[in-house]
Amino acid sequence: MPSADAESSMGRGRGAADPASAGGPQPAQRPGERAVSVLWSFGKCLATLLPVYLAGYFGFSISLVLFGLMIYMGWKHSRLEKVMRLKSAMYLLENEIEFTTEKVLRTKRDLPPWVNFPDVEKVEWLNKILQQAWPFVGQYLEKLLVETIAPSIRASSIHLQTLSFTKVNLGDKAMKVVGVKAHTEHDKRQVLLDLYVSYAGDVEINVEIKKYFCKAGVKGIQLHGKLRVILEPLIGDVPLVGAITMFFIRRPKLDINWTGLTNLLDIPGLNAISDTMIMDAIASYLVLPNRLTVPLVADLHVAQLRSPLPRGVVRIHLLEAEELTAKDTVIKGLIDGKSDPYAVLRVGTQTFTSHHVDSNLNPQWREMFEWFSLKDVSSGSVHLRLEWLSLLPSGARLSEVIQRNQNLTSKTADPPSAAILAVYLDRAQDLPMKKGNKDPSPMVQLSIQDTTRESKTCYGTNSPVWEDAFTFFIQDPRKQDIDIQVKDDDRALALGSLTIPLARLLDSPELSMDQWFQLENSGPASRIYIKTVLRVLWLNEDATPTTPSPRPSGAGIGVGHGGITSETGAGGLGGGAKPQPSRPQHTTPDPEFATEGVLRIHLMEAQNLIAKDNFMGGMVKGKSDPYVKIRVAGMTFRSHTIKENLNPIWNELYEIILTQLPGQEVQFELFDKDIDQDDFLGRFKLSLRDIISAQFMDTWYTLNDVKSGRVHLVLEWLPRVSDLPRLEQILQYQHQQSYQNKVVPSAAVLFVYVERAHGLPLKKSGKEPKVGAEITLKSTSNRTKICERSTSPRWDEAFNFLVRDPRDETLTVKLSHSWGQALGSVVVPLREVLGQQGLVLDRWLSLEGALPESQILLRVTLKILDTQLAVCRNPSDDVGGEEGEHVIPKWDPSHLDLRHRPGFSVPGDHASVVAQVKLSIGYSIEESRLYITVHSCRSLAACSKDGADPYVTFTLLPDKKGATKRKTATKKRDLNPEFNERFDFDFSLEESTQRRLDLSVKNSVSFMSRERELIGKLQLDLDQIDLKAGVTQWCDLVAETN
């Protein structure tokens, strides 16, 4: 980037050239000016070489010179980028209509801010007012900086007594409001406005400190953000609005182009630090929860407007994460290591950091944070538990809340908060004077337990007005106090103190006090005006789910999704002599409990795999040693390896418990086992949604990304029934089956919900235990969380197991203190569950090896896994037969061909599988346009030995000029391609219904190629589709015929 001097010299050069271009003679340069120019060039060269000379003279390493050169180049590059960003933004704002009309609208993705939407309104009239008033805003800012701010800065330090603003110019580019959204439905006494602000200005402000010959400044600023403006309260007198409150909902985007000495802030490394510090300073005043409030009338409670009482509190439990990326790798990633993860939660200006877990890709934090409720709080692949705590203006349920909080599990030192306290610090009067009868500069320190907040400082007055607000989380209001210290700004001179027990608030109406308080250790008339409001944090369990889905285990997968609550039984924490009758008699699991399903995958065989073990550079063809990897829901299964076989037969069975989530897929990959690195033999993936819809699939699947190969699978989404007679038929079938991986098919799935326990024994030391429960079925074991010290713990956790034979298996639940001292156990034979109505056992069970009153509340649900393969009905047996049913014989490799399998109609090799294309077609009323999305194709016919290079092209008929012709990208060597491309058409709804979709799937071929080009066609009348609702479906393609 040229310097300012260079720019000015360039400007002079251009100015000098103008007369010459106009035909006038160019004035000759004076000898003195030529001498100064030569000396200036010589000085710059000398300044460039001087660091190299000094480094050699003092014996420094050349690396210092190279390091300085690297810093200089980084600074120059960073500064050039910043200037280019500023110029681009200014150009875009100046030519917005032209740019968006010619370029942006062609992509049909974005619309300019001057396009009107029902939600966000255009305010060009406001932008015209801002543009017209911008020079006068600059005059006001110059007057403010020169006459008010500069004298204050000079008076604050002796080193800044020569500071002055040499230039203040806001430039010609005014701030723009690109859209406004009004909210009037929340509160009738206020108006909420969301202003989308964009500013890319040529502002120039220069500062000089003559004493130190320092010059600094700003030349160009970018600011983009969403500013919320609240007009409240609305009053029945002029100016109709009591105050204006402004804040950014999120941190705005800020970019500053520095000049002078502050150019150093553009050095790489410093630029990020400086930008962060500036944004933190802005956020401390203007980013939620901080607000800037401007009162328009007198006698307003500004502090309450600046920090209103929240509507509720969000409590976030950071529980765990799964399958994190290993970052601590060895030998440049050849050997995978682990990571030391920690989590950072940001809300507005608040940041919470968890502790780090060493060497763990599946860490568990079990930590808890609290803050005011904000929108758009995102989460990644971590397990969070969210609780919405409403604010109660009464202390009637305080004891219940405190008792419940003592059972919440957390690694933090303090228990969860039971209440929230808002302190509105208004003013003080008649504070004592300093020595020499000088006015003090008072500030206030408010402390509750270990938390201390400070107010702003009011300089030179003994009757300060602060109008500040503070918020504290309270663990037990019955035992905590507010300590208020009024001090001088040097924090050494105490001007008064006050202690308010929070128990006084519990006896006050609506848990609030609004009054003057007499200060202690102060003057006789010294007093302070404070308003305090206490609210109890209450979790409404009737409206909140009480358990999450089960966590991923060896048998299945679950997704935690918020809402776990924890409370103690009515008997208290100590455990009574016997269970209280007020305890719930049945569990209250989440509605999603026991909704998981079971996917059964029968990996049968493969054919025509690629030979990877070649010899003599491929001249001698060998074979492969194939095996299969199956990935689903974060779990991976691997088949055994079959040596030297291009048509392997595996005959392996896999069963997985899955939660039905949108977008889940089952991925299959084939590899050739080698000594060093395994070779790739192909892949394909299936949508879990398609499997669930079909229930049963017995199909050959073509391998993708390879020349040849296909895999034979039998997939079944097992229905869950409670029909006990059906169990005998399923057990008879499964005992007749045998698989290479020695798996016995499951006959049922077991769901266990562990809610709570009661009356557990104390530890040997007499303290209450930290209780955890371990649930075991055969060799599969799962553990709950460990509750904090209590004899009546509550877990609210769910688990699931696959059951081979429920008549012979037994469920065991063991309780212990931190997985050490045993606290009791219970054994539940599954045969007992078979005798329950609906195959559900839900009650309190007595614990063995514990106290007589020790019990645990469980729900055990058994679901029988039905299968279409267990029994096939023979039509000839329906008349006069004994039962008309026969069990399919056990699997025999000689009957792999589906044409030989009884009871199923599967096309032979001569019958081709129907090719399909997946489309989404609909009409957007808001955008007034028709959209067509081409998602994917499947089962396309190969056009050569390498498969095909498919793409999709279509036209909306009638179309004489081909204006609606569209084409997707080409997918290389893929018979099941995925496109996911959307196409929009500016048609009315009536015009859209009159169109006919003419679609073709083609193979991309060269000009001289003899390969077949057309793969399949589709024609569809759009009047047959409900365009307003939209539709997504697979459509059959018609193959090319002669």
Short mmCIF file of N, CA, C and O in Angstrom, two decimals, residues 434 441 443 457 487-494:
data_model
loop_
_atom_site.label_atom_id
_atom_site.label_comp_id
_atom_site.label_asym_id
_atom_site.label_seq_id
_atom_site.Cartn_x
_atom_site.Cartn_y
_atom_site.Cartn_z
N LYS A 434 -13.76 14.14 51.86
CA LYS A 434 -12.38 13.71 52.02
C LYS A 434 -11.62 14.72 52.88
O LYS A 434 -12.16 15.75 53.28
N SER A 441 -14.89 10.94 45.17
CA SER A 441 -15.29 10.34 43.89
C SER A 441 -15.78 8.92 44.21
O SER A 441 -15.02 7.95 44.09
N MET A 443 -17.54 5.21 44.45
CA MET A 443 -17.95 4.03 43.71
C MET A 443 -18.40 2.99 44.73
O MET A 443 -18.14 3.13 45.93
N THR A 457 -17.63 5.04 38.62
CA THR A 457 -17.18 6.07 39.56
C THR A 457 -17.79 7.41 39.20
O THR A 457 -17.76 7.81 38.01
N LYS A 487 -16.85 3.39 48.51
CA LYS A 487 -15.45 3.81 48.65
C LYS A 487 -15.12 4.94 47.69
O LYS A 487 -15.85 5.18 46.72
N ASP A 488 -13.99 5.60 47.99
CA ASP A 488 -13.46 6.57 47.05
C ASP A 488 -12.82 5.83 45.88
O ASP A 488 -12.58 4.62 45.94
N ASP A 489 -12.56 6.55 44.80
CA ASP A 489 -12.10 5.85 43.59
C ASP A 489 -10.75 5.18 43.77
O ASP A 489 -10.40 4.29 42.99
N ASP A 490 -9.95 5.55 44.79
CA ASP A 490 -8.68 4.87 45.01
C ASP A 490 -8.85 3.59 45.83
O ASP A 490 -7.86 2.88 46.10
N ARG A 491 -10.09 3.23 46.19
CA ARG A 491 -10.43 2.02 46.93
C ARG A 491 -9.82 1.98 48.34
O ARG A 491 -9.96 0.97 49.04
N ALA A 492 -9.17 3.04 48.76
CA ALA A 492 -8.53 3.04 50.08
C ALA A 492 -9.41 3.70 51.13
O ALA A 492 -9.50 3.22 52.27
N LEU A 493 -10.11 4.77 50.76
CA LEU A 493 -10.94 5.51 51.70
C LEU A 493 -12.36 4.96 51.67
O LEU A 493 -13.01 4.99 50.62
N ALA A 494 -12.84 4.44 52.82
CA ALA A 494 -14.20 3.93 52.93
C ALA A 494 -15.14 5.08 53.28
O ALA A 494 -14.88 5.87 54.20
#
